[in-house]
XYZ file of C-alpha atoms in Angstrom:
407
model
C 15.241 10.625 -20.770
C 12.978 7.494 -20.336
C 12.864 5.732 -17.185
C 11.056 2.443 -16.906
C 9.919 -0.032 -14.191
C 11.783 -2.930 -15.219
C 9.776 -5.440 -13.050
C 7.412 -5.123 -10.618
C 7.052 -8.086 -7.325
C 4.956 -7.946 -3.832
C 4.917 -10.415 -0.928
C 3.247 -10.605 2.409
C 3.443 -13.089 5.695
C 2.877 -16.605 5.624
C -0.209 -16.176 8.383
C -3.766 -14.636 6.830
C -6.074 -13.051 8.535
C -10.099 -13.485 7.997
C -11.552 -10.620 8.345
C -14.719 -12.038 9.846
C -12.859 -13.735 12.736
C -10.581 -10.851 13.649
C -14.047 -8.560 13.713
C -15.258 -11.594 16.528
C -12.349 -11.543 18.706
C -11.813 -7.444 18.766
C -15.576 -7.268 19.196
C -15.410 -9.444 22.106
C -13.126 -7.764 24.078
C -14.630 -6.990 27.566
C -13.254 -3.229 27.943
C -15.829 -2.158 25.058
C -18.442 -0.111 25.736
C -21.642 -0.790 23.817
C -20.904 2.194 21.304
C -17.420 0.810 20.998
C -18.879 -2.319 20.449
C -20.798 -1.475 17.868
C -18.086 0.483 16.060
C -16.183 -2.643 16.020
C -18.690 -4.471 13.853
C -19.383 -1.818 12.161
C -16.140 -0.995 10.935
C -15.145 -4.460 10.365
C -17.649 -5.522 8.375
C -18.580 -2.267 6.393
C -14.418 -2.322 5.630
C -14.404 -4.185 1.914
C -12.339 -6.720 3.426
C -11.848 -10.286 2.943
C -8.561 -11.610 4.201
C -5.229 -9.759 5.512
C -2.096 -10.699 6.307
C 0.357 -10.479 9.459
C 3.481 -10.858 10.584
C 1.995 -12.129 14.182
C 0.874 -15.451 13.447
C -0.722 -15.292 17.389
C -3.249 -12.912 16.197
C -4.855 -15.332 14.025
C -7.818 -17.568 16.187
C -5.354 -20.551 15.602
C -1.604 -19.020 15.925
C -0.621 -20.279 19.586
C 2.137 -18.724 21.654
C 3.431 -20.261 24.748
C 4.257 -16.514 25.805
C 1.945 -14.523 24.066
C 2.396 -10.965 23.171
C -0.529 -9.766 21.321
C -3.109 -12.139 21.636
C -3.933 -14.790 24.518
C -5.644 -17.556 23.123
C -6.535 -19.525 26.124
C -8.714 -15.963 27.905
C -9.584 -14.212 24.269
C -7.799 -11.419 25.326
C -6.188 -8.940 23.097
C -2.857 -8.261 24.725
C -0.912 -4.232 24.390
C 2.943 -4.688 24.490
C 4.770 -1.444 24.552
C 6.684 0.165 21.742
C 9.596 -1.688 21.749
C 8.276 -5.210 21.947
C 6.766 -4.777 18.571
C 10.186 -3.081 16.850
C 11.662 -5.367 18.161
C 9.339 -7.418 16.081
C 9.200 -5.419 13.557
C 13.074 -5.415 12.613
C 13.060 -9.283 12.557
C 9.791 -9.734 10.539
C 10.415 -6.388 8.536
C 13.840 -7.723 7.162
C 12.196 -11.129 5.730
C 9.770 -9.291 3.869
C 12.223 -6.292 2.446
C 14.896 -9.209 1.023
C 11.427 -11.370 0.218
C 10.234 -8.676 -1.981
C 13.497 -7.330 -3.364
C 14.867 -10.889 -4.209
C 11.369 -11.479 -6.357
C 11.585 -8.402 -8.306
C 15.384 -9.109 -8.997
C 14.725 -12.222 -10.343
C 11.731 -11.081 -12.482
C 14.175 -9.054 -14.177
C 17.286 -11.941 -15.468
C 19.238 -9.665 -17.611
C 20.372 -7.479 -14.499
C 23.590 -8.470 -12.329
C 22.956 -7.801 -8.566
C 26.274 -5.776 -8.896
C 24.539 -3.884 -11.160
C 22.408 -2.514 -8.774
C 23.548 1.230 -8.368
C 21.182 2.601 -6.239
C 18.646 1.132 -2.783
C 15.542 2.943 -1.831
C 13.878 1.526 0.707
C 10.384 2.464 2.980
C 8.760 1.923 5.789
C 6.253 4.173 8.495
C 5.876 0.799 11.002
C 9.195 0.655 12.476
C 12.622 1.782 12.708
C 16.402 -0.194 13.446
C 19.832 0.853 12.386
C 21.938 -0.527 10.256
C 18.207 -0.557 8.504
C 16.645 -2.112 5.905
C 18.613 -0.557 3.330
C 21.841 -2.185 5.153
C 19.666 -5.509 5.201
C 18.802 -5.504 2.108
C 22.364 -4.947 0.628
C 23.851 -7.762 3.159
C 21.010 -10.421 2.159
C 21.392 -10.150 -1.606
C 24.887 -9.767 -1.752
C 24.799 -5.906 -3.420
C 27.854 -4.241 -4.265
C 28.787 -2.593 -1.020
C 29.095 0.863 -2.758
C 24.664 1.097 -3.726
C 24.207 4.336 -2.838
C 21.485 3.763 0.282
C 18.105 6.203 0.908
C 15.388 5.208 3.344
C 12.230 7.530 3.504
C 10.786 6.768 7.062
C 7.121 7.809 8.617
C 5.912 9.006 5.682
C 2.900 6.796 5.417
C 0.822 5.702 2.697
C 1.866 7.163 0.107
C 5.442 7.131 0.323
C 5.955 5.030 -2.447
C 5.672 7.742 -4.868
C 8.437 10.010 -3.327
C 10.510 6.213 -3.378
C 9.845 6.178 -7.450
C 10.079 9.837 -8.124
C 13.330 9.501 -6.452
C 14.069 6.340 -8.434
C 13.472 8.607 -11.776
C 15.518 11.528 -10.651
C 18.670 9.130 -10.016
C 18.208 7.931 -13.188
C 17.619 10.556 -15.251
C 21.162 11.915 -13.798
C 23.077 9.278 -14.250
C 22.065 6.668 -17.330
C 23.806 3.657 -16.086
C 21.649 3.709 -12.686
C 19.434 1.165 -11.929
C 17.678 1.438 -8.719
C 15.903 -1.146 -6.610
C 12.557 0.739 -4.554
C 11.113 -1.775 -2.138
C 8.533 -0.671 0.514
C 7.824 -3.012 3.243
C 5.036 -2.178 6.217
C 3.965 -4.501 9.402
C 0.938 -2.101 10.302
C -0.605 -4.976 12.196
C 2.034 -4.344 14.676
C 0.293 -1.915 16.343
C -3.375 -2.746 16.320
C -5.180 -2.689 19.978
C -8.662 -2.931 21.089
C -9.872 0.666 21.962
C -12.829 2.492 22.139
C -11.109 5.006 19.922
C -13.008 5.030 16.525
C -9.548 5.845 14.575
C -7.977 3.379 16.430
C -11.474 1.036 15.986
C -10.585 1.435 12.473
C -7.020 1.166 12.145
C -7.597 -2.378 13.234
C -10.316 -2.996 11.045
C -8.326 -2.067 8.107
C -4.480 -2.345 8.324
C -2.639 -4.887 7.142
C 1.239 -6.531 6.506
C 3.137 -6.576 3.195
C 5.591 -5.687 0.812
C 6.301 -4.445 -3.149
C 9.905 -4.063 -4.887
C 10.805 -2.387 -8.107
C 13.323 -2.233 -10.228
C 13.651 1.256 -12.036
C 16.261 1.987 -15.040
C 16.874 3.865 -17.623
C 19.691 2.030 -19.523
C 19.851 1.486 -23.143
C 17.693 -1.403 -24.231
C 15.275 -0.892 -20.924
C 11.981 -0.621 -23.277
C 12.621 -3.603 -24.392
C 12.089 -5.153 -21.344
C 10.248 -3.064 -19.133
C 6.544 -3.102 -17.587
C 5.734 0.440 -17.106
C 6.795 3.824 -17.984
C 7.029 6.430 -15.510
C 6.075 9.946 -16.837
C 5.081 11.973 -14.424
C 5.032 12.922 -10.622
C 2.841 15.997 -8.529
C 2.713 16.684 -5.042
C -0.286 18.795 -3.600
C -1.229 19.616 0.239
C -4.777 19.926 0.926
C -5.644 23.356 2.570
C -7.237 21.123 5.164
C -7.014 17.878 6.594
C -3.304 18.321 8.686
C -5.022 16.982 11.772
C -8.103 14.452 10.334
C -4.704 11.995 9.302
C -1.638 11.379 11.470
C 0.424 8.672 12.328
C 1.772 9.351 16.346
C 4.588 7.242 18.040
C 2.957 6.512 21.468
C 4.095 3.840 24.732
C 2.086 0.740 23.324
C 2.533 1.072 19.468
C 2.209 3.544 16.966
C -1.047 5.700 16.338
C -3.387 6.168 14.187
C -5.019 9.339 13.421
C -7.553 8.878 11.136
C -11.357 11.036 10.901
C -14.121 10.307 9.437
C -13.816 13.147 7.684
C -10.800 12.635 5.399
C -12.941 11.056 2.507
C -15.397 14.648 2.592
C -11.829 16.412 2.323
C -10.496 14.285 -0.531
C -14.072 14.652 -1.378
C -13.852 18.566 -2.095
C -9.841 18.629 -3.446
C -9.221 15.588 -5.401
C -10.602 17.386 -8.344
C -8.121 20.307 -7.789
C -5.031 17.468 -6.441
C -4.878 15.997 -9.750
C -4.569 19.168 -11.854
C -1.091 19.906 -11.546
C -0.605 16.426 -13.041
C -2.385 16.387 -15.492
C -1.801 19.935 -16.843
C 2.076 18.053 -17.597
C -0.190 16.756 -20.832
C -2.763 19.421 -21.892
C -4.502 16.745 -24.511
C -4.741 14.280 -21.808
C -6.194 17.424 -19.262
C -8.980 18.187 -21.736
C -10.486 14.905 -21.841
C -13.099 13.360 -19.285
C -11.368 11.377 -16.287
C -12.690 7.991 -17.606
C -10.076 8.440 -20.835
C -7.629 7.295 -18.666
C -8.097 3.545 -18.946
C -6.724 2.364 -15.282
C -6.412 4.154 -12.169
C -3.998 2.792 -9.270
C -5.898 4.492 -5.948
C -4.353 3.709 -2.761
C -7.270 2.048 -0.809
C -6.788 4.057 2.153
C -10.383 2.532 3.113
C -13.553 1.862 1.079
C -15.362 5.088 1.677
C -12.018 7.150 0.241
C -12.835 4.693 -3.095
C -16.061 5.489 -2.865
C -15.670 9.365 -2.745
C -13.016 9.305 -5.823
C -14.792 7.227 -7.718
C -17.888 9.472 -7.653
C -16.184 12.629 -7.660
C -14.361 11.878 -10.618
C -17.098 9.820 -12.358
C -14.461 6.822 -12.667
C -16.522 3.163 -13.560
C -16.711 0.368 -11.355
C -14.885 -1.536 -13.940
C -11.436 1.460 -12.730
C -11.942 0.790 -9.260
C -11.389 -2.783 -9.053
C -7.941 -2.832 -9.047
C -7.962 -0.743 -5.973
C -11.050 -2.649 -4.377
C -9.610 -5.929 -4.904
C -6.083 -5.505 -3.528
C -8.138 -3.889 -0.157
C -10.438 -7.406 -0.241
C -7.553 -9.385 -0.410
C -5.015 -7.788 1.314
C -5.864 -4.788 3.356
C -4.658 -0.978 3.443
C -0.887 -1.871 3.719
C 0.519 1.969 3.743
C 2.940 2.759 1.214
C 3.398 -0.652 -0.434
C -0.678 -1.036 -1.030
C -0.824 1.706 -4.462
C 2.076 -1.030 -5.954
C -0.060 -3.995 -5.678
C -2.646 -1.943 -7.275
C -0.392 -1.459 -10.360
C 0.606 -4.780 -10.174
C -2.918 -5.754 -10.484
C -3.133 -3.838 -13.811
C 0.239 -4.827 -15.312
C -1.269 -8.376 -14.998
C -4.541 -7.695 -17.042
C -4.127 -8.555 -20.856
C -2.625 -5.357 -22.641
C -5.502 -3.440 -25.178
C -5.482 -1.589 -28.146
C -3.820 1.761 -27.727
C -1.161 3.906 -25.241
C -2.508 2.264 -21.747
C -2.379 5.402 -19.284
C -2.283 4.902 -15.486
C -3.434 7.795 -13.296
C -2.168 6.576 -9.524
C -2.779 8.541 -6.455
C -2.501 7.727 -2.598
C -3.039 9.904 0.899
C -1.233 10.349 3.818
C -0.536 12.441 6.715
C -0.952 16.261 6.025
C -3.227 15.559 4.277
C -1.013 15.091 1.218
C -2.431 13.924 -1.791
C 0.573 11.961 -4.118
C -0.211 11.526 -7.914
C 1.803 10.098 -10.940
C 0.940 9.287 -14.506
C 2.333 6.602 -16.076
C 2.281 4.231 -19.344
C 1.659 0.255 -19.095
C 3.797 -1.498 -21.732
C 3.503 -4.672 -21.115
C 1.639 -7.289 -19.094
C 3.544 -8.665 -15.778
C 2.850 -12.664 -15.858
C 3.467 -15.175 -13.117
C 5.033 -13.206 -9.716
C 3.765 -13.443 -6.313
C 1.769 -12.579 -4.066
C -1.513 -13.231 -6.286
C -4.420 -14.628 -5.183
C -6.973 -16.018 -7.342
C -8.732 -13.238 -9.114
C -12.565 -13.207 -8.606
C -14.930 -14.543 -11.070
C -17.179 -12.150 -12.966
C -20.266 -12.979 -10.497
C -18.027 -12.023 -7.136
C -16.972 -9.369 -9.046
C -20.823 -7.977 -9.758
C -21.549 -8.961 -6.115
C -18.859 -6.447 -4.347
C -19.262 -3.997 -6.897
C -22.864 -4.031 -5.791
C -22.477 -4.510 -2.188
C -20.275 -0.999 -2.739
C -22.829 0.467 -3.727
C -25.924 -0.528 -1.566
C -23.108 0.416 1.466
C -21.523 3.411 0.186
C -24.432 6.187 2.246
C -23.048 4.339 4.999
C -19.563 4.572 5.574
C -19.338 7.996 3.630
């Protein structure tokens, strides 16, 4: 049986983030030490990064706060509330973007019914509240109080895969099902200034938003639908299960992330993507660039860098994954779906359009799936204007003057 992505929506906060001014106010923080200092810059600026968004419109140099929490405009001090200060957050803001999302991919797709809806998946590694998203969700939109609710928590990046190949499964069991997978993150809840480089770049590179999907199988779906979903694969690394973590401490949640995850995705990305391919021998015994678009979780511009010169991918195949990290950050799980949402919205070509995605997270675990683009995704949200063909030579050769560098 077929299962399709019938549409295909993203959203983020209201409040962006320039990269350049967030680097000046973490770098200014008077508990660095000159190494730390340095890291900051370095990490900031070497990050790809343009503009992010958050949920905290105080961290921004011209949110104001009469009681602030995370950032005190009038002393330039970055500000550590504990744990629950930013759930607490995070289950307000969280909600708005989880209905924002799922509302936008419902309406991209007219033809289904909310009551239609048969199954909710929903994701998130930033937060936790019960009744959850999945309740919220359901409440907001006004699904049938019998959708069948799953919510895959503190997985991390790549949880969005387990959320489709989930999606698939219910579908391929039960024809009628049509399942709505949204994935919703506020990372930037838990940034702090630190001399820590993980947590040095945590702040330097995470970021707030959201994608929905809606995932069927029903008669008459093709007609419709975006994407096909073909395949999924799941492969741990032999190494790696301390370089990337994501730990619940008193002041936020942390991140675990060494510099030495890209050498390890390095060394078994080749093997990682094997068992996926080998679902299509003719497509395993061609050269990685016959796969016209790859959707790579930008976990962080040197993990670009190292797949796209271990597997000899163009520059033209990364920049779906290096623009979504210029314009929006590494936003865990839901980042790899504005990826493939930047594809779906390129002009179709000649030919079956293959997708090879893949994203990282804790383990390390290395997610992969193969799909087929079928048509292109106009309009939707969340899209900022595309660069022109001289930005686009200009980062793709900044990438490469940098890439010795953050390797």
């Amino acid at each position: 049986m077929t299962v399709y992505v019938r549409s295909l929506e993203t959203a983020v906060p209201t409040t962006k983030l320039i990269q350049s001014e967030a680097r000046d106010v973490f770098a200014a923080q008077p508990g660095l030490s000159r190494l730390g200092s340095r890291l900051v810059n370095t990490c900031f600026d070497g990050a790809a990064i343009e503009t992010r968004f958050t949920a905290v419109e105080e961290l921004t140099t011209t949110g104001r706060s009469e009681n602030p929490q995370f950032y005190d405009q009038e002393t330039g001090l970055l500000l550590n509330p504990s744990t629950k200060v930013r759930n607490d957050i995070f289950a307000r803001e969280a909600t708005k973007l989880f209905v924002e999302a799922s509302r936008a991919a419902l309406e991209a797709a007219p033809e289904i019914d909310l009551l239609d809806i048969t199954h909710l998946v929903t994701v998130s590694c930033t937060g936790f509240f019960n009744p959850g998203p999945d309740y919220k969700v359901v409440r907001e939109l006004g699904l049938s109080p019998a959708v069948q609710r799953y919510h895959l928590g503190f997985m991390g990046c790549y949880a969005a895969f387990p959320a489709l190949r989930a999606a698939k499964l219910f579908c391929e069991a039960d024809p009628n099902a049509v399942v709505l997978v949204v994935c919703a993150e506020l990372c930037s809840l838990h940034v702090r200034t630190s001399n820590n480089p993980d947590t040095i770049m945590g702040s330097a590179l995470f970021a707030d938003g959201a994608a929905a999907a809606v995932v069927t199988a029903r008669p008459g779906a093709e007609d419709t639908a975006l994407l096909k979903l073909d395949h999924f694969e799941t492969v741990l690394t032999p190494v790696g299960e301390d370089s990337m973590a994501w730990n619940i401490g008193d002041n936020g949640f942390e991140m675990v992330l060494g510099n030495y995850v890209p050498h390890i995705i390095d060394d078994h990305i080749v093997d990682a993507l094997q068992p996926l391919l080998a679902r299509e021998p003719e497509l395993a015994a061609l050269p990685y660039t016959a796969i016209p678009h790859w959707a790579i979780h930008p976990g962080g511009r040197s993990i670009l860098d190292k797949v796209q010169s271990r597997l000899g991918l163009s520059h033209t195949q990364l920049v779906p994954a290096r623009e979504t990290l210029r314009n929006f950050g590494n936003m865990s799980s839901a980042t790899v779906l504005f990826v493939l949402k930047h594809i779906l919205e390129q002009p179709l070509q000649e030919g079956d359009e293959r997708i090879c995605s893949m994203a990282f997270g804790p383990g390390l675990t290395v997610e992969t799936g193969l799909f087929t683009k079928l048509r292109q995704l106009t309009g939707g949200s969340a899209n900022p204007a595309r660069m022109d063909a001289a930005g686009e030579e200009a980062l793709l050769q900044d990438n490469r003057a940098t890439e010795a560098t953050l390797a």
